[in-house]
Short mmCIF file of C-alpha atoms in Angstrom, two decimals:
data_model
loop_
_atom_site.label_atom_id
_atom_site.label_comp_id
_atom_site.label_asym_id
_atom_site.label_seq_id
_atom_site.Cartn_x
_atom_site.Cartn_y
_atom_site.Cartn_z
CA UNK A 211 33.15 -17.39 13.38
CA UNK A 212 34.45 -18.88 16.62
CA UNK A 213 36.12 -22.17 15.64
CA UNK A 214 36.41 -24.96 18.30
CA UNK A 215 37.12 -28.99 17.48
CA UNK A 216 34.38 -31.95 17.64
CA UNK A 217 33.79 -35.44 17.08
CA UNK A 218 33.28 -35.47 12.79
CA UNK A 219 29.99 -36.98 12.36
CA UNK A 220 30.86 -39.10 9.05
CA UNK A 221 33.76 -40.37 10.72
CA UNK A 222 33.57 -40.63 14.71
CA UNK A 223 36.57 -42.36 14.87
CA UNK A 224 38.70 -39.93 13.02
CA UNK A 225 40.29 -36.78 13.98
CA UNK A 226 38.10 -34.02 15.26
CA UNK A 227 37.12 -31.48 12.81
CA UNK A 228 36.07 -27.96 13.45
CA UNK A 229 32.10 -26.58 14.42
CA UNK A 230 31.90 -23.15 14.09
CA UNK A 231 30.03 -20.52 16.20
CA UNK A 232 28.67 -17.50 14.28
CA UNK A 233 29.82 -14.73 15.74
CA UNK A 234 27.11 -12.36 15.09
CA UNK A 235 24.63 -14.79 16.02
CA UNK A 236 25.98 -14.75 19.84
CA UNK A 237 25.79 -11.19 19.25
CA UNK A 238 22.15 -11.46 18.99
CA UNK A 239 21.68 -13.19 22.03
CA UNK A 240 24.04 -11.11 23.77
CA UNK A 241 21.60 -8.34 22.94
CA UNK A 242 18.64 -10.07 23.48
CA UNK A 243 19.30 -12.99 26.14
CA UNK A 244 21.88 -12.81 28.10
CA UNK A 245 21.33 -16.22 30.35
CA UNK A 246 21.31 -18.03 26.89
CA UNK A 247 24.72 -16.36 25.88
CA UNK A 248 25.72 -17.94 29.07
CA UNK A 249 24.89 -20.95 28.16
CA UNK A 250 27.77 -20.99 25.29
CA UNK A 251 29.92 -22.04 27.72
CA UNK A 252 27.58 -25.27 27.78
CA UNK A 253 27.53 -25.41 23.87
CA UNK A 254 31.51 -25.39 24.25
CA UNK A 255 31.43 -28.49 26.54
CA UNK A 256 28.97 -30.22 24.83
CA UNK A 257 30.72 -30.02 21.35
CA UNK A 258 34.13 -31.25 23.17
CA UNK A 259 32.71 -33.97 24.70
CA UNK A 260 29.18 -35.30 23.48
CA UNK A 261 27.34 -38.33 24.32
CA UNK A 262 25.44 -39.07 21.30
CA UNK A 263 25.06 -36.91 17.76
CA UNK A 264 22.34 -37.45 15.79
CA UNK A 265 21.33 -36.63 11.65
CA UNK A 266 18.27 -35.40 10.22
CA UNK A 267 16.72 -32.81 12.36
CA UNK A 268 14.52 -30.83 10.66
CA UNK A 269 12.38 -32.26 7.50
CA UNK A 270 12.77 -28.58 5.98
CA UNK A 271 16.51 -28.08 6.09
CA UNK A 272 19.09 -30.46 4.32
CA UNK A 273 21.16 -32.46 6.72
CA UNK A 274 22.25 -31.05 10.04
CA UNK A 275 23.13 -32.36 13.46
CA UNK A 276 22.45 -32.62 17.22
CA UNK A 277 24.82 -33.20 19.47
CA UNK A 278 23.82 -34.23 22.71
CA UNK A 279 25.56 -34.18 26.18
CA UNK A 280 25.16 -33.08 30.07
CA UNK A 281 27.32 -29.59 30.96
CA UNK A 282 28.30 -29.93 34.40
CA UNK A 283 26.85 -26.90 35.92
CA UNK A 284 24.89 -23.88 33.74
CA UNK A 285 23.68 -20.26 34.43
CA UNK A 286 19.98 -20.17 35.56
CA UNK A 287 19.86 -16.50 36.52
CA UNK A 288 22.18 -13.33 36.10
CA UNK A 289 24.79 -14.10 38.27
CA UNK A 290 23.86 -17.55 39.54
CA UNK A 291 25.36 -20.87 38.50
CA UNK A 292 23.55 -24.23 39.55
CA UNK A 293 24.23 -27.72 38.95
CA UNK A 294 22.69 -28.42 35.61
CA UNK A 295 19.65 -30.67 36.29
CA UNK A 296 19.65 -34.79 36.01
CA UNK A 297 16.12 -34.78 34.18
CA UNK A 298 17.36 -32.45 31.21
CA UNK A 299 19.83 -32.71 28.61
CA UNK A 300 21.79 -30.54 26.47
CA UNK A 301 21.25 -30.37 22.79
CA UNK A 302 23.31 -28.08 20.08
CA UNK A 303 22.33 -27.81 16.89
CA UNK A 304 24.10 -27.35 14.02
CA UNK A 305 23.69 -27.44 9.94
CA UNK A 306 25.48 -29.45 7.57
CA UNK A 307 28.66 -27.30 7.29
CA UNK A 308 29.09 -27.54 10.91
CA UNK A 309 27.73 -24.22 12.00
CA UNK A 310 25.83 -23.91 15.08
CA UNK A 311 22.52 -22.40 14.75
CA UNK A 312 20.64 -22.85 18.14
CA UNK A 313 21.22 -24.57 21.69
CA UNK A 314 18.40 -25.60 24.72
CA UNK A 315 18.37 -28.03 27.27
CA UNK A 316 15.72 -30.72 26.96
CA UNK A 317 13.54 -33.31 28.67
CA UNK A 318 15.05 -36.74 28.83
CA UNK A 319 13.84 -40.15 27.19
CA UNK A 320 12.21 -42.24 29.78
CA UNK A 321 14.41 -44.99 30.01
CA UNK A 322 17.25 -43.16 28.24
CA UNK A 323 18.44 -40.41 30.87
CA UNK A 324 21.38 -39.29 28.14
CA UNK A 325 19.08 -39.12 25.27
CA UNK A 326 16.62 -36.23 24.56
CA UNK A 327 12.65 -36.88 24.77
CA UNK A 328 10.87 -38.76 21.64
CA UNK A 329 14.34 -38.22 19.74
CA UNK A 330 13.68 -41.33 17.41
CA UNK A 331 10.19 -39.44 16.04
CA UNK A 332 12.69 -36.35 15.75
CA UNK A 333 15.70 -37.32 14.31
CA UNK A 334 16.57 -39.66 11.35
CA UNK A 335 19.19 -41.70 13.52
CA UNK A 336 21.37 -41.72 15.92
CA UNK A 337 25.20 -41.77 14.34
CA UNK A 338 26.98 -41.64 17.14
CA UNK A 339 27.23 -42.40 21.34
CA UNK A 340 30.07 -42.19 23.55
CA UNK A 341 29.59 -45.98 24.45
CA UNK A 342 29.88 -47.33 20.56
CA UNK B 243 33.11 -17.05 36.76
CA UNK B 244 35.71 -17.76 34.20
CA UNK B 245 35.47 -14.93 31.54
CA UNK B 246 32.80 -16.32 28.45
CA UNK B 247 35.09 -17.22 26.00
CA UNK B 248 33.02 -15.03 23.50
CA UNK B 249 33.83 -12.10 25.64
CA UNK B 250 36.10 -10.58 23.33
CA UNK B 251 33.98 -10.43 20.70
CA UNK B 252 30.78 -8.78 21.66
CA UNK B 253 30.27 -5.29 22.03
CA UNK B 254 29.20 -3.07 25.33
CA UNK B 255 26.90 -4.80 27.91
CA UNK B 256 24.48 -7.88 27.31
CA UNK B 257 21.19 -7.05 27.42
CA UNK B 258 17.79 -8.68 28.26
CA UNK B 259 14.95 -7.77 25.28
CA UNK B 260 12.17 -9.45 25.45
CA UNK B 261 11.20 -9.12 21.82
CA UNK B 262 11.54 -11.61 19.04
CA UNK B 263 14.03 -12.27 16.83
CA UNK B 264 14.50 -14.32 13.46
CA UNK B 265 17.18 -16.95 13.98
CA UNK B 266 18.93 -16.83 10.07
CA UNK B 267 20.95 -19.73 10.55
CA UNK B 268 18.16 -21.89 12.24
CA UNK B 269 15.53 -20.12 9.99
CA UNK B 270 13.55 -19.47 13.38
CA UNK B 271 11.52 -16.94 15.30
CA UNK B 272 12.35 -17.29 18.78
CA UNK B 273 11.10 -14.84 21.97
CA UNK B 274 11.69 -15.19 25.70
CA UNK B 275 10.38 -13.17 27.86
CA UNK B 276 12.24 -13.82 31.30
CA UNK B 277 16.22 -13.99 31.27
CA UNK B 278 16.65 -17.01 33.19
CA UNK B 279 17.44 -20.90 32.18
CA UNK B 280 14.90 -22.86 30.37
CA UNK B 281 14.15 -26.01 29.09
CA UNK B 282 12.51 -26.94 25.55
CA UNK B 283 9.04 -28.49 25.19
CA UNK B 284 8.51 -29.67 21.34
CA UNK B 285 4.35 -28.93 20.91
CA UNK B 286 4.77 -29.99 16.95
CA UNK B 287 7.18 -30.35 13.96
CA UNK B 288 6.82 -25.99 14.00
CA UNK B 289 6.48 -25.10 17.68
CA UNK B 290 8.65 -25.35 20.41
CA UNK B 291 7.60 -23.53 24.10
CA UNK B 292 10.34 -23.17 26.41
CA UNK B 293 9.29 -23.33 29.97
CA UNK B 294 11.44 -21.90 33.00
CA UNK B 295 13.86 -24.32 34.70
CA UNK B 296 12.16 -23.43 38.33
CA UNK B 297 8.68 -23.74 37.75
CA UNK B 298 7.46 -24.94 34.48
CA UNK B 299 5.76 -21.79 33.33
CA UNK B 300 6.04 -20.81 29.32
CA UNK B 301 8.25 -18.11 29.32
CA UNK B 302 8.57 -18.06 25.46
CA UNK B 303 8.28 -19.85 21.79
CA UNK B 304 10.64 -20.78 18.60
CA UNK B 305 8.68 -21.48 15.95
CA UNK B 306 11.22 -22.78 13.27
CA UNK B 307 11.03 -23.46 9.44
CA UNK B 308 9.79 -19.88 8.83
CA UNK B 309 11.00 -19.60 5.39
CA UNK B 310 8.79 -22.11 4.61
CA UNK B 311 5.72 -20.03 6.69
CA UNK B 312 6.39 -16.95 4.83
CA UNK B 313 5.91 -19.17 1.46
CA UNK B 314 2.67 -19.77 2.80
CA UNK B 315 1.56 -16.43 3.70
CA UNK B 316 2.36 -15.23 0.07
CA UNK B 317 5.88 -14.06 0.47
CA UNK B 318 7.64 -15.50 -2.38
CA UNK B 319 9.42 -12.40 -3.28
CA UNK B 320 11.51 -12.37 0.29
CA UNK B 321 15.27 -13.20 -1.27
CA UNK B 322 19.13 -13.04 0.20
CA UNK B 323 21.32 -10.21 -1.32
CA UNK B 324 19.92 -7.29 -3.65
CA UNK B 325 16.33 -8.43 -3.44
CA UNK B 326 16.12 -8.56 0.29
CA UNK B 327 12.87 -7.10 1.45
CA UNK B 328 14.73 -5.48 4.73
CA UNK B 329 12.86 -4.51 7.52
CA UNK B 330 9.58 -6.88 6.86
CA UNK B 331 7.14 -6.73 9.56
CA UNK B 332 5.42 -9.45 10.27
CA UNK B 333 2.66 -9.98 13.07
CA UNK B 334 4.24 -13.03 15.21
CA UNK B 335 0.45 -14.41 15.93
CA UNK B 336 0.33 -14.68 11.76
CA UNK B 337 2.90 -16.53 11.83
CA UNK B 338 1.68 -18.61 14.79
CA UNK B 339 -1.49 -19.44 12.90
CA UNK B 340 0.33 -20.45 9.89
CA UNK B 341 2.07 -22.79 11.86
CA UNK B 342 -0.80 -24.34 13.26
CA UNK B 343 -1.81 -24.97 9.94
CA UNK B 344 1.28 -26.05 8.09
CA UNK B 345 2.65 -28.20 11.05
CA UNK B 346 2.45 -32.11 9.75
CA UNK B 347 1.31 -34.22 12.73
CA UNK B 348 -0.34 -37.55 14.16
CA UNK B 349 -3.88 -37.60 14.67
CA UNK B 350 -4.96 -37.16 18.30
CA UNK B 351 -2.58 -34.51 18.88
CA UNK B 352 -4.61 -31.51 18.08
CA UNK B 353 -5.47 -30.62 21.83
CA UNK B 354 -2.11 -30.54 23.09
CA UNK B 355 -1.06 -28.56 19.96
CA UNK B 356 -3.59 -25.90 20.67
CA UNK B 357 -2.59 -25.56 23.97
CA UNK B 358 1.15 -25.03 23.14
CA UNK B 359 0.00 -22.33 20.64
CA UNK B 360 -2.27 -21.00 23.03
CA UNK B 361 0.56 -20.29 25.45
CA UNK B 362 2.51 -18.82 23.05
CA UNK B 363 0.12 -16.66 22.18
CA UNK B 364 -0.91 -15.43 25.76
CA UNK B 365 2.84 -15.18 26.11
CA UNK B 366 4.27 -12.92 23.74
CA UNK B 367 4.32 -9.11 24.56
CA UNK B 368 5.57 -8.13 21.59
CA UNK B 369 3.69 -9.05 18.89
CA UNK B 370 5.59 -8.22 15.85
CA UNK B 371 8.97 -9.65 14.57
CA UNK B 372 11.51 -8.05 12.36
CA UNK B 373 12.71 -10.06 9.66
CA UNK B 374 15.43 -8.56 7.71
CA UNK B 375 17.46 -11.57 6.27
CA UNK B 376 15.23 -14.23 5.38
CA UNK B 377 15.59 -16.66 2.62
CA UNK B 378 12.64 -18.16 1.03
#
């Protein structure tokens, strides 16, 4: 497991606590995709500095969390780094224990440019945003 | 570029496949089929296309809560450790139609949803997924 430090969910305030990458998960996109294994990087900068995390993110799996946030640039093609766009965000998700399991950018919430599309019909709540 | 921070840990090359995969931590089937960046479009609780940063076009699928699928197809013997059925083959449009089925949602959705499935289905070239760790 890679380790690297976050905002702790149950206590935003607190000291950071560590979110773990499997290792032979990014193995298996390294195999498979390698544009997404790029986009690690961006799971790195979003878990260092999100904008919002939220709970509940699947009915089927116990607990979890997506953290949300806007990498500055991103890989779009082999070899070609672009600005990453205004209408999308970043989401990673991760389960209980604080293990990521998947990462995509999304659409946006109209009105909410930071937030990801229909995210109160996803997600149980919102626990977290830079600005509380 | 900076070197990935990950580089150190992996193995050889990277390599593009276009072939699904089964997610164990997410409990997911996912495919692409182009290596470039994408965006996710949720079609239901189940599906998720992802559509090519450039031009909108589907360019591949997750379909997540598979465990739960696999229940419904009859697999209730699929277990972590000694019992693990490795190497299970399962056809990826099975799995697609289970979704369909299983996936809890609001009434006058059902057109968009079979859309989203459709263009998973007319996306996939591989049709069969490998799932050798699943946990029911």
């Amino acid at each position: 497991m890679y380790e690297c430090l976050t905002v702790d969910p149950n206590n935003p305030a607190g000291p950071r606590i560590e979110a773990f990458i499997p290792l032979d998960r990014a193995r298996q996109i390294f195999k498979t995709n390698p544009i997404k294994f790029e986009h690690l990087r961006c799971v790195k900068q979003i878990l260092e500095h999100p904008l919002h995390i939220y709970e509940g993110i699947r009915d089927k799996m116990e607990g979890g969390w997506c953290y949300v946030g806007r990498p500055l640039e991103w890989a779009i093609k082999e070899g070609v780094i672009a600005p990453f766009p205004q209408d999308k965000v970043f989401a990673v998700y991760l389960r209980s224990n604080m293990t990521v399991f998947d990462w995509q950018a999304e659409q946006t919430e109209e009105g909410e440019s930071s937030c990801p599309k229909d995210w109160r019909q996803r997600y149980r709540r919102r626990v977290w945003s830079i600005t509380s | 570029m900076v070197d990935h921070f990950l580089k150190e840990h992996m193995d050889g090359s990277p390599e593009f496949t276009p072939e699904p995969i089964y997610n164990r931590y997410g409990d997911s089937i996912e495919y692409l089929s182009a290596n470039e960046a994408t965006y996710a479009e949720r079609v239901d609780s189940v599906l998720t296309l992802y559509r090519a940063i450039d031009d909108d076009r589907v360019v591949g699928f997750k379909i997540k809560d598979v465990a739960a699928l696999m229940r419904e197809l009859g697999h209730d013997g699929i277990l972590l450790g000694q019992e693990t059925r490795k190497n299970e083959i399962v056809s990826v449009a099975v799995i697609l139609f289970t979704a369909f089925n299983a996936a809890q949602e609001p009434e006058g959705e059902k057109d968009k949803r079979i859309r989203g499935y459709l263009s998973a289905l007319q996306n996939i070239k591989s049709p069969k997924v490998e799932l050798d760790d699943i946990c029911v």
